[in-house]
Amino acid sequence: MARVLVAVAGGAAALKAPHLLRLLRARGHEVRVLATPRALEFITPLSLAVAAGGEVATEEAWFRPDGRALHIELARWAEAVLVAPATADAMAKAALGLADDLLSATLLAGAKRVAWAPAMNEAMWLSPQTQAHAERLKALGHALFGPAYGPLAAAGEGEGWGRMLEPEELVERLEALLAPKDLKGLRLLVSAGPTREYLDPVRFLSNPSSGRMGYAVAEAARDRGAEVVLVSGPTALPDPWGMEVVQVESALEMRQAILDRYPWAEAVVMAAAVADYRPAETLKEKEPKVEAERLLRLVPNPDILKELGERKEGRILVGFAMETGEGLERAREKLRRKNLDLIALNWVNREGVGFGSLENQVVLLLRDGRVLELPRMRKREVAERILDLVKELRG
Ligand code: CTP
């Protein structure tokens, strides 16, 4: 949780500022809001004050009757400043060190972490001036969140580069920026999602894995400073930013993608629900149905994690075990057989957890015999706990 100053500059995306403020508060952050005179042409001070749960820092309030200066106070108070939307003008001023308004003066007065969420016309964003200012800000240690490609606000603009990232993503990026970098430099390979084993071009065997658990591990590791490669089976989740994402379909493709990157990796978390079998043959053409019983011949897929365990060479290996029964003994046996350091046991048939849900309940079994029973929690929290152990094992 952090003290976050949201600085709203003049652009149509200022309308999204109240949502951003609410999201930040819902995540437990303390917020204050600053708005430039232009921003207040797009959004009323009252909307911002209500969303922030406190008064808006405006140009008129800059110098108080008692002699205090708001830019100094805000710069000291904030642990992070998020300029959203950020205009080309605000970026230019900060890059040059100008300080003739409340926003630029606050940034110059020593604001600790500064992040920019640019929102502007594409030509303005791509102009050599704005690009140079963006580079300068990065060199000063500021973060740039976006902009994204998409529909732009001004009339007749169509689509282009310059759209502000959505408030949800801004919060995610800000939290990533503020997270302790205790896994800095860790080269982590993560697998996630189901695999598809095709019978013909339109039919496959698969399972209901949503990929959420593996994506949560990959994202949490990224936020903690790890270099991450995510090998993912087909899921409905968007590619996470800040990592290489390799999309695969079958277990054989997943195996190849993982083995290719194994020499690079220091640690592997296998959260994918790899199909244990595939059809003995995959037909090139779609087969018309026949009104008769059919037998499907299946052959076993390679056990990817077991292969990794056989050529471990000092790497940290984490597996998952999905059980329906009690499962502790079976998970312990998998940990030994696959030569793992850690296995996360979870259950397929318990309500509100496992496949497809946002939460999970796991028991973590370590190679050294420790057994950690975690309560039901968000998959992201489970991911953090697993990574705490990876960190410990890394030494
Ligand atoms: N796994 C794998 N390759 C496979 C099957 C599973 O790498 N072909 C990995 C999974 O990603 C998971 C772990 O192995 O991390 C455990 O998978 P699970 O299917 O529970 O174990 P199995 O050994 O296949 O045992 P069983 O299906 O008999 O429970």
Tab-separated table of C-alpha atoms and ligand atoms in Angstrom:
chain	number	residue	atom	x	y	z
A	1	MET	CA	0.000	0.000	0.000
A	2	ALA	CA	1.358	3.376	-0.944
A	3	ARG	CA	0.583	7.074	-0.816
A	4	VAL	CA	-0.224	7.886	-4.426
A	5	LEU	CA	-0.695	11.326	-5.925
A	6	VAL	CA	-2.751	11.150	-9.108
A	7	ALA	CA	-2.024	14.189	-11.249
A	8	VAL	CA	-4.675	14.804	-13.862
A	9	ALA	CA	-3.601	16.868	-16.863
A	10	GLY	CA	-5.824	18.279	-19.594
A	11	GLY	CA	-7.125	15.646	-21.955
A	12	ALA	CA	-10.314	13.757	-22.683
A	13	ALA	CA	-8.994	10.782	-20.681
A	14	ALA	CA	-9.330	12.951	-17.561
A	15	LEU	CA	-12.828	11.469	-17.462
A	16	LYS	CA	-11.239	8.186	-16.421
A	17	ALA	CA	-9.480	9.739	-13.434
A	18	PRO	CA	-12.349	9.125	-10.955
A	19	HIS	CA	-12.360	5.426	-11.852
A	20	LEU	CA	-8.593	5.285	-11.438
A	21	LEU	CA	-8.833	6.969	-8.033
A	22	ARG	CA	-11.534	4.547	-6.893
A	23	LEU	CA	-9.535	1.527	-8.007
A	24	LEU	CA	-6.454	2.748	-6.162
A	25	ARG	CA	-8.472	3.279	-2.977
A	26	ALA	CA	-10.131	-0.110	-3.325
A	27	ARG	CA	-6.650	-1.664	-3.460
A	28	GLY	CA	-5.827	0.005	-0.155
A	29	HIS	CA	-3.715	2.913	-1.372
A	30	GLU	CA	-3.965	6.367	0.114
A	31	VAL	CA	-4.669	8.832	-2.664
A	32	ARG	CA	-4.597	12.554	-3.281
A	33	VAL	CA	-5.448	14.224	-6.534
A	34	LEU	CA	-4.027	17.207	-8.365
A	35	ALA	CA	-5.752	18.672	-11.406
A	36	THR	CA	-4.456	21.244	-13.880
A	37	PRO	CA	-6.758	24.085	-15.015
A	38	ARG	CA	-7.149	22.347	-18.401
A	39	ALA	CA	-8.073	19.053	-16.711
A	40	LEU	CA	-10.873	20.898	-14.946
A	41	GLU	CA	-12.359	21.790	-18.320
A	42	PHE	CA	-12.898	18.059	-18.854
A	43	ILE	CA	-13.914	16.988	-15.369
A	44	THR	CA	-15.350	18.803	-12.380
A	45	PRO	CA	-13.374	19.213	-9.148
A	46	LEU	CA	-16.301	17.646	-7.330
A	47	SER	CA	-16.127	14.381	-9.299
A	48	LEU	CA	-12.427	14.150	-8.494
A	49	ALA	CA	-12.890	15.074	-4.838
A	50	VAL	CA	-15.604	12.465	-4.344
A	51	ALA	CA	-13.549	9.735	-6.027
A	52	ALA	CA	-10.408	10.683	-4.094
A	53	GLY	CA	-12.240	11.122	-0.817
A	54	GLY	CA	-10.551	14.478	-0.261
A	55	GLU	CA	-9.950	17.893	-1.695
A	56	VAL	CA	-8.391	18.503	-5.096
A	57	ALA	CA	-5.052	20.269	-5.345
A	58	THR	CA	-5.631	23.019	-7.914
A	59	GLU	CA	-3.662	25.961	-9.228
A	60	GLU	CA	-5.650	28.339	-6.990
A	61	ALA	CA	-4.701	26.375	-3.897
A	62	TRP	CA	-0.987	26.339	-4.732
A	63	PHE	CA	0.137	28.971	-2.257
A	64	ARG	CA	-1.774	28.970	1.004
A	65	PRO	CA	-2.617	32.089	2.999
A	66	ASP	CA	-0.466	30.673	5.811
A	67	GLY	CA	2.576	30.697	3.531
A	68	ARG	CA	2.791	26.952	2.918
A	69	ALA	CA	3.387	25.801	-0.636
A	70	LEU	CA	1.394	22.855	-1.893
A	71	HIS	CA	4.027	21.595	-4.373
A	72	ILE	CA	6.508	20.977	-1.562
A	73	GLU	CA	3.920	19.342	0.652
A	74	LEU	CA	2.653	17.036	-2.124
A	75	ALA	CA	6.140	16.041	-3.275
A	76	ARG	CA	7.034	15.066	0.311
A	77	TRP	CA	3.764	13.269	0.947
A	78	ALA	CA	3.616	11.120	-2.196
A	79	GLU	CA	5.458	7.841	-2.468
A	80	ALA	CA	4.444	7.756	-6.105
A	81	VAL	CA	3.030	10.260	-8.561
A	82	LEU	CA	0.961	8.960	-11.443
A	83	VAL	CA	0.302	11.567	-14.119
A	84	ALA	CA	-2.845	10.300	-15.816
A	85	PRO	CA	-3.667	11.463	-18.371
A	86	ALA	CA	-0.286	12.935	-19.190
A	87	THR	CA	-0.182	15.549	-21.936
A	88	ALA	CA	2.715	16.281	-24.274
A	89	ASP	CA	2.973	19.657	-22.568
A	90	ALA	CA	3.254	18.242	-19.045
A	91	MET	CA	5.906	15.768	-20.196
A	92	ALA	CA	7.887	18.486	-21.962
A	93	LYS	CA	7.891	20.689	-18.881
A	94	ALA	CA	9.036	17.896	-16.602
A	95	ALA	CA	11.724	16.796	-19.044
A	96	LEU	CA	13.097	20.324	-19.141
A	97	GLY	CA	12.700	21.044	-15.453
A	98	LEU	CA	10.235	23.889	-15.842
A	99	ALA	CA	8.185	24.682	-12.754
A	100	ASP	CA	5.694	27.394	-13.573
A	101	ASP	CA	2.562	25.537	-12.512
A	102	LEU	CA	1.549	23.273	-9.632
A	103	LEU	CA	2.075	19.981	-11.507
A	104	SER	CA	5.514	20.740	-12.916
A	105	ALA	CA	6.636	22.336	-9.642
A	106	THR	CA	5.514	19.277	-7.653
A	107	LEU	CA	7.462	16.982	-9.969
A	108	LEU	CA	10.558	19.156	-9.714
A	109	ALA	CA	10.282	19.397	-5.944
A	110	GLY	CA	11.565	15.850	-5.552
A	111	ALA	CA	8.580	13.547	-6.098
A	112	LYS	CA	9.947	10.048	-5.451
A	113	ARG	CA	8.551	7.677	-8.077
A	114	VAL	CA	6.965	9.278	-11.101
A	115	ALA	CA	4.940	7.414	-13.702
A	116	TRP	CA	3.367	8.880	-16.826
A	117	ALA	CA	0.276	7.649	-18.625
A	118	PRO	CA	0.409	9.568	-21.904
A	119	ALA	CA	-2.835	10.334	-23.713
A	120	MET	CA	-2.690	12.425	-26.830
A	121	ASN	CA	-3.097	12.608	-30.581
A	122	GLU	CA	-0.859	10.124	-32.416
A	123	ALA	CA	1.157	12.749	-34.265
A	124	MET	CA	1.865	14.557	-30.996
A	125	TRP	CA	2.986	11.327	-29.335
A	126	LEU	CA	5.186	10.297	-32.242
A	127	SER	CA	6.695	13.761	-32.714
A	128	PRO	CA	10.468	13.842	-32.240
A	129	GLN	CA	9.995	16.402	-29.477
A	130	THR	CA	7.660	14.252	-27.362
A	131	GLN	CA	9.737	11.146	-28.036
A	132	ALA	CA	12.886	12.969	-26.911
A	133	HIS	CA	11.127	14.171	-23.774
A	134	ALA	CA	9.896	10.656	-23.053
A	135	GLU	CA	13.471	9.363	-23.355
A	136	ARG	CA	14.703	12.112	-21.067
A	137	LEU	CA	12.060	11.245	-18.456
A	138	LYS	CA	13.049	7.570	-18.599
A	139	ALA	CA	16.679	8.552	-18.157
A	140	LEU	CA	15.596	10.468	-15.043
A	141	GLY	CA	14.126	7.220	-13.679
A	142	HIS	CA	10.504	7.976	-14.472
A	143	ALA	CA	8.257	5.195	-15.740
A	144	LEU	CA	6.142	5.382	-18.878
A	145	PHE	CA	2.895	3.416	-18.899
A	146	GLY	CA	1.738	3.216	-22.491
A	147	PRO	CA	0.238	4.802	-24.485
A	148	ALA	CA	-1.736	2.056	-26.182
A	149	TYR	CA	-2.949	1.746	-29.737
A	150	GLY	CA	-6.690	2.203	-30.030
A	151	PRO	CA	-9.572	4.595	-30.632
A	152	LEU	CA	-8.549	8.188	-29.865
A	153	ALA	CA	-10.909	10.673	-28.289
A	154	ALA	CA	-10.802	13.759	-30.466
A	155	ALA	CA	-13.439	14.008	-33.200
A	156	GLY	CA	-12.432	12.358	-36.456
A	157	GLU	CA	-9.249	10.845	-35.013
A	158	GLY	CA	-9.987	7.154	-35.596
A	159	GLU	CA	-7.439	4.731	-34.154
A	160	GLY	CA	-3.820	5.339	-33.387
A	161	TRP	CA	-1.009	5.385	-30.842
A	162	GLY	CA	-1.837	7.752	-28.032
A	163	ARG	CA	-4.682	6.165	-26.136
A	164	MET	CA	-4.270	6.133	-22.361
A	165	LEU	CA	-4.005	2.676	-20.795
A	166	GLU	CA	-7.152	1.639	-18.960
A	167	PRO	CA	-7.262	2.458	-15.225
A	168	GLU	CA	-7.073	-1.269	-14.312
A	169	GLU	CA	-3.808	-1.643	-16.185
A	170	LEU	CA	-2.428	1.587	-14.753
A	171	VAL	CA	-3.029	0.296	-11.225
A	172	GLU	CA	-1.353	-2.980	-12.105
A	173	ARG	CA	1.650	-1.185	-13.570
A	174	LEU	CA	1.926	1.148	-10.611
A	175	GLU	CA	1.838	-1.717	-8.142
A	176	ALA	CA	4.510	-3.476	-10.195
A	177	LEU	CA	6.635	-0.344	-10.032
A	178	LEU	CA	6.283	-0.156	-6.256
A	179	ALA	CA	6.790	-3.879	-5.523
A	180	PRO	CA	10.062	-4.850	-3.837
A	181	LYS	CA	12.469	-6.218	-6.432
A	182	ASP	CA	13.526	-9.202	-4.359
A	183	LEU	CA	13.695	-11.564	-7.353
A	184	LYS	CA	15.769	-9.219	-9.462
A	185	GLY	CA	17.556	-11.037	-12.256
A	186	LEU	CA	15.935	-14.428	-11.603
A	187	ARG	CA	15.463	-16.180	-14.955
A	188	LEU	CA	12.116	-17.879	-14.525
A	189	LEU	CA	10.302	-20.134	-16.959
A	190	VAL	CA	6.586	-20.585	-16.277
A	191	SER	CA	4.087	-22.823	-18.034
A	192	ALA	CA	0.350	-22.253	-17.845
A	193	GLY	CA	-2.995	-23.269	-19.260
A	194	PRO	CA	-4.242	-26.479	-20.812
A	195	THR	CA	-2.938	-28.275	-23.873
A	196	ARG	CA	-5.008	-29.338	-26.854
A	197	GLU	CA	-4.485	-32.735	-28.375
A	198	TYR	CA	-6.041	-32.719	-31.839
A	199	LEU	CA	-7.914	-35.671	-33.332
A	200	ASP	CA	-8.425	-33.778	-36.575
A	201	PRO	CA	-8.334	-30.068	-37.513
A	202	VAL	CA	-11.471	-29.242	-35.511
A	203	ARG	CA	-11.608	-31.747	-32.644
A	204	PHE	CA	-9.338	-31.980	-29.654
A	205	LEU	CA	-8.965	-33.394	-26.151
A	206	SER	CA	-8.312	-30.826	-23.449
A	207	ASN	CA	-9.206	-29.783	-19.900
A	208	PRO	CA	-10.796	-26.737	-18.236
A	209	SER	CA	-7.575	-25.077	-17.029
A	210	SER	CA	-7.981	-21.280	-17.322
A	211	GLY	CA	-4.265	-20.533	-17.077
A	212	ARG	CA	-4.879	-18.104	-14.196
A	213	MET	CA	-2.566	-19.786	-11.690
A	214	GLY	CA	0.431	-19.837	-14.041
A	215	TYR	CA	-0.215	-16.301	-15.297
A	216	ALA	CA	-0.385	-15.114	-11.677
A	217	VAL	CA	3.029	-16.665	-10.983
A	218	ALA	CA	4.511	-15.089	-14.131
A	219	GLU	CA	3.089	-11.646	-13.327
A	220	ALA	CA	4.067	-11.694	-9.671
A	221	ALA	CA	7.621	-12.727	-10.601
A	222	ARG	CA	7.818	-9.961	-13.211
A	223	ASP	CA	6.679	-7.410	-10.642
A	224	ARG	CA	9.383	-8.609	-8.253
A	225	GLY	CA	12.093	-8.036	-10.846
A	226	ALA	CA	12.457	-11.496	-12.422
A	227	GLU	CA	13.010	-12.051	-16.137
A	228	VAL	CA	10.118	-14.228	-17.161
A	229	VAL	CA	9.274	-16.441	-20.113
A	230	LEU	CA	5.701	-17.694	-20.093
A	231	VAL	CA	4.860	-20.756	-22.183
A	232	SER	CA	1.096	-20.866	-22.425
A	233	GLY	CA	-1.460	-23.260	-23.799
A	234	PRO	CA	-4.672	-21.743	-25.221
A	235	THR	CA	-6.381	-19.476	-22.674
A	236	ALA	CA	-8.769	-16.523	-22.762
A	237	LEU	CA	-6.251	-14.332	-20.899
A	238	PRO	CA	-4.456	-11.419	-22.556
A	239	ASP	CA	-0.668	-11.730	-22.907
A	240	PRO	CA	0.896	-10.188	-19.802
A	241	TRP	CA	3.197	-7.245	-20.482
A	242	GLY	CA	6.863	-7.229	-19.612
A	243	MET	CA	7.741	-10.816	-20.490
A	244	GLU	CA	8.196	-13.115	-23.468
A	245	VAL	CA	4.996	-15.068	-24.056
A	246	VAL	CA	5.187	-18.236	-26.152
A	247	GLN	CA	1.794	-19.528	-27.245
A	248	VAL	CA	1.555	-23.264	-27.882
A	249	GLU	CA	-1.228	-25.770	-28.320
A	250	SER	CA	-0.217	-29.393	-27.850
A	251	ALA	CA	1.849	-31.051	-25.135
A	252	LEU	CA	4.550	-31.810	-27.706
A	253	GLU	CA	4.739	-28.124	-28.691
A	254	MET	CA	4.831	-27.131	-25.032
A	255	ARG	CA	7.633	-29.601	-24.372
A	256	GLN	CA	9.689	-28.191	-27.253
A	257	ALA	CA	9.140	-24.567	-26.194
A	258	ILE	CA	10.153	-25.393	-22.633
A	259	LEU	CA	13.193	-27.500	-23.532
A	260	ASP	CA	14.418	-24.743	-25.877
A	261	ARG	CA	14.460	-22.273	-22.990
A	262	TYR	CA	15.542	-24.642	-20.237
A	263	PRO	CA	19.289	-23.946	-20.589
A	264	TRP	CA	18.523	-20.250	-19.958
A	265	ALA	CA	16.293	-20.807	-16.926
A	266	GLU	CA	17.322	-20.784	-13.276
A	267	ALA	CA	13.911	-21.878	-12.072
A	268	VAL	CA	10.825	-23.436	-13.644
A	269	VAL	CA	7.234	-23.348	-12.403
A	270	MET	CA	5.115	-25.895	-14.278
A	271	ALA	CA	1.560	-24.760	-13.700
A	272	ALA	CA	0.270	-26.033	-17.054
A	273	ALA	CA	-2.339	-28.777	-17.062
A	274	VAL	CA	-0.562	-30.912	-19.637
A	275	ALA	CA	-2.754	-33.597	-21.186
A	276	ASP	CA	-1.366	-36.984	-20.232
A	277	TYR	CA	-2.432	-38.550	-23.551
A	278	ARG	CA	-2.819	-37.579	-27.184
A	279	PRO	CA	-4.568	-39.358	-30.044
A	280	ALA	CA	-2.285	-41.943	-31.668
A	281	GLU	CA	-2.889	-40.152	-34.944
A	282	THR	CA	-4.121	-36.689	-35.923
A	283	LEU	CA	-6.104	-36.683	-39.139
A	284	LYS	CA	-5.227	-34.000	-41.684
A	285	GLU	CA	-8.839	-33.652	-42.848
A	286	LYS	CA	-11.973	-33.306	-40.787
A	287	GLU	CA	-13.614	-36.685	-40.530
A	288	PRO	CA	-17.342	-36.910	-41.298
A	289	LYS	CA	-19.360	-38.532	-38.525
A	290	VAL	CA	-20.421	-42.151	-38.873
A	291	GLU	CA	-23.397	-43.659	-37.092
A	292	ALA	CA	-21.381	-46.218	-35.202
A	293	GLU	CA	-19.404	-46.682	-32.026
A	294	ARG	CA	-15.778	-45.678	-32.328
A	295	LEU	CA	-12.624	-46.435	-30.432
A	296	LEU	CA	-10.029	-43.758	-29.924
A	297	ARG	CA	-6.476	-44.952	-29.512
A	298	LEU	CA	-4.388	-42.738	-27.223
A	299	VAL	CA	-0.666	-42.683	-26.637
A	300	PRO	CA	1.021	-41.154	-23.577
A	301	ASN	CA	2.497	-37.678	-23.802
A	302	PRO	CA	5.994	-37.142	-22.482
A	303	ASP	CA	6.096	-35.955	-18.883
A	304	ILE	CA	7.774	-32.581	-19.388
A	305	LEU	CA	8.460	-31.889	-15.731
A	306	LYS	CA	9.992	-35.323	-15.208
A	307	GLU	CA	12.347	-34.674	-18.123
A	308	LEU	CA	13.346	-31.358	-16.563
A	309	GLY	CA	13.985	-33.170	-13.281
A	310	GLU	CA	16.302	-35.630	-15.012
A	311	ARG	CA	18.574	-32.798	-16.163
A	312	LYS	CA	18.116	-30.446	-13.295
A	313	GLU	CA	21.695	-29.207	-12.751
A	314	GLY	CA	21.017	-26.892	-9.842
A	315	ARG	CA	17.777	-25.433	-11.140
A	316	ILE	CA	14.771	-24.882	-8.904
A	317	LEU	CA	11.798	-26.940	-10.075
A	318	VAL	CA	8.230	-26.331	-8.966
A	319	GLY	CA	5.296	-28.528	-9.961
A	320	PHE	CA	1.586	-28.647	-9.323
A	321	ALA	CA	-0.439	-31.683	-8.373
A	322	MET	CA	-4.140	-31.699	-9.064
A	323	GLU	CA	-5.912	-34.304	-6.980
A	324	THR	CA	-9.460	-35.332	-6.227
A	325	GLY	CA	-8.838	-37.305	-3.040
A	326	GLU	CA	-6.730	-36.472	-0.038
A	327	GLY	CA	-3.629	-36.431	-2.171
A	328	LEU	CA	-0.813	-35.623	0.240
A	329	GLU	CA	0.981	-38.925	-0.272
A	330	ARG	CA	0.505	-38.847	-4.041
A	331	ALA	CA	1.871	-35.292	-4.194
A	332	ARG	CA	4.872	-36.305	-2.095
A	333	GLU	CA	5.482	-39.210	-4.458
A	334	LYS	CA	5.289	-36.855	-7.508
A	335	LEU	CA	7.763	-34.497	-5.867
A	336	ARG	CA	10.244	-37.367	-5.479
A	337	ARG	CA	9.616	-39.004	-8.856
A	338	LYS	CA	9.966	-35.753	-10.796
A	339	ASN	CA	12.950	-34.554	-8.712
A	340	LEU	CA	11.228	-31.301	-7.642
A	341	ASP	CA	12.033	-28.783	-4.919
A	342	LEU	CA	8.447	-27.817	-4.333
A	343	ILE	CA	5.027	-29.088	-5.297
A	344	ALA	CA	1.753	-27.224	-4.860
A	345	LEU	CA	-1.084	-29.595	-4.157
A	346	ASN	CA	-4.544	-28.401	-5.106
A	347	TRP	CA	-7.915	-30.018	-5.542
A	348	VAL	CA	-10.124	-30.283	-8.551
A	349	ASN	CA	-13.468	-30.841	-6.864
A	350	ARG	CA	-13.568	-28.248	-4.095
A	351	GLU	CA	-15.933	-25.350	-4.416
A	352	GLY	CA	-14.589	-21.902	-5.302
A	353	VAL	CA	-11.024	-23.017	-5.931
A	354	GLY	CA	-8.994	-24.695	-8.674
A	355	PHE	CA	-9.823	-24.778	-12.394
A	356	GLY	CA	-11.209	-21.497	-13.672
A	357	SER	CA	-11.676	-19.765	-10.313
A	358	LEU	CA	-9.933	-16.647	-9.055
A	359	GLU	CA	-8.959	-18.313	-5.819
A	360	ASN	CA	-7.038	-21.389	-4.913
A	361	GLN	CA	-6.276	-23.393	-1.836
A	362	VAL	CA	-2.999	-25.205	-1.864
A	363	VAL	CA	-0.704	-27.209	0.331
A	364	LEU	CA	2.968	-26.585	-0.429
A	365	LEU	CA	5.253	-29.578	0.017
A	366	LEU	CA	8.980	-29.014	0.004
A	367	ARG	CA	11.774	-31.397	-0.808
A	368	ASP	CA	13.128	-30.968	2.746
A	369	GLY	CA	9.866	-32.354	4.167
A	370	ARG	CA	8.169	-29.095	5.150
A	371	VAL	CA	4.431	-28.981	4.578
A	372	LEU	CA	2.765	-25.538	4.442
A	373	GLU	CA	-1.022	-25.502	4.392
A	374	LEU	CA	-2.227	-22.197	2.997
A	375	PRO	CA	-5.765	-20.926	3.532
A	376	ARG	CA	-7.975	-20.192	0.525
A	377	MET	CA	-6.664	-17.019	-1.118
A	378	ARG	CA	-6.433	-15.210	-4.442
A	379	LYS	CA	-4.278	-16.965	-7.020
A	380	ARG	CA	-1.975	-13.957	-7.017
A	381	GLU	CA	-1.400	-14.454	-3.266
A	382	VAL	CA	-0.682	-18.148	-3.797
A	383	ALA	CA	1.785	-17.113	-6.496
A	384	GLU	CA	3.542	-14.737	-4.078
A	385	ARG	CA	3.907	-17.494	-1.474
A	386	ILE	CA	5.363	-19.898	-4.023
A	387	LEU	CA	7.808	-17.210	-5.139
A	388	ASP	CA	8.789	-16.522	-1.504
A	389	LEU	CA	9.919	-20.145	-1.360
A	390	VAL	CA	11.701	-19.929	-4.726
A	391	LYS	CA	13.551	-16.916	-3.333
A	392	GLU	CA	14.498	-18.847	-0.206
A	393	LEU	CA	15.697	-21.844	-2.253
A	394	ARG	CA	17.694	-19.527	-4.477
A	395	GLY	CA	19.576	-18.426	-1.351
B	1	CTP	N1	3.236	-32.388	-16.069
B	1	CTP	C1	4.130	-32.320	-17.130
B	1	CTP	N2	3.965	-33.114	-18.216
B	1	CTP	C2	2.933	-33.990	-18.289
B	1	CTP	C3	2.012	-34.061	-17.223
B	1	CTP	C4	2.186	-33.240	-16.135
B	1	CTP	O1	5.075	-31.541	-17.066
B	1	CTP	N3	2.804	-34.732	-19.368
B	1	CTP	C5	3.448	-31.537	-14.896
B	1	CTP	C6	2.314	-30.605	-14.582
B	1	CTP	O2	2.529	-29.332	-15.163
B	1	CTP	C7	2.352	-30.515	-13.061
B	1	CTP	C8	2.913	-31.838	-12.635
B	1	CTP	O3	3.562	-32.391	-13.786
B	1	CTP	O4	3.249	-29.528	-12.616
B	1	CTP	C9	1.914	-32.832	-12.069
B	1	CTP	O5	1.013	-33.241	-13.010
B	1	CTP	P1	-0.065	-34.401	-12.732
B	1	CTP	O6	-0.831	-34.560	-14.004
B	1	CTP	O7	-0.834	-34.109	-11.504
B	1	CTP	O8	0.850	-35.611	-12.396
B	1	CTP	P2	1.070	-36.957	-13.097
B	1	CTP	O9	2.456	-37.305	-12.795
B	1	CTP	O10	0.653	-36.875	-14.521
B	1	CTP	O11	0.155	-37.915	-12.262
B	1	CTP	P3	-1.384	-38.345	-12.400
B	1	CTP	O12	-1.924	-37.725	-13.649
B	1	CTP	O13	-1.298	-39.768	-12.424
B	1	CTP	O14	-2.024	-37.781	-11.161
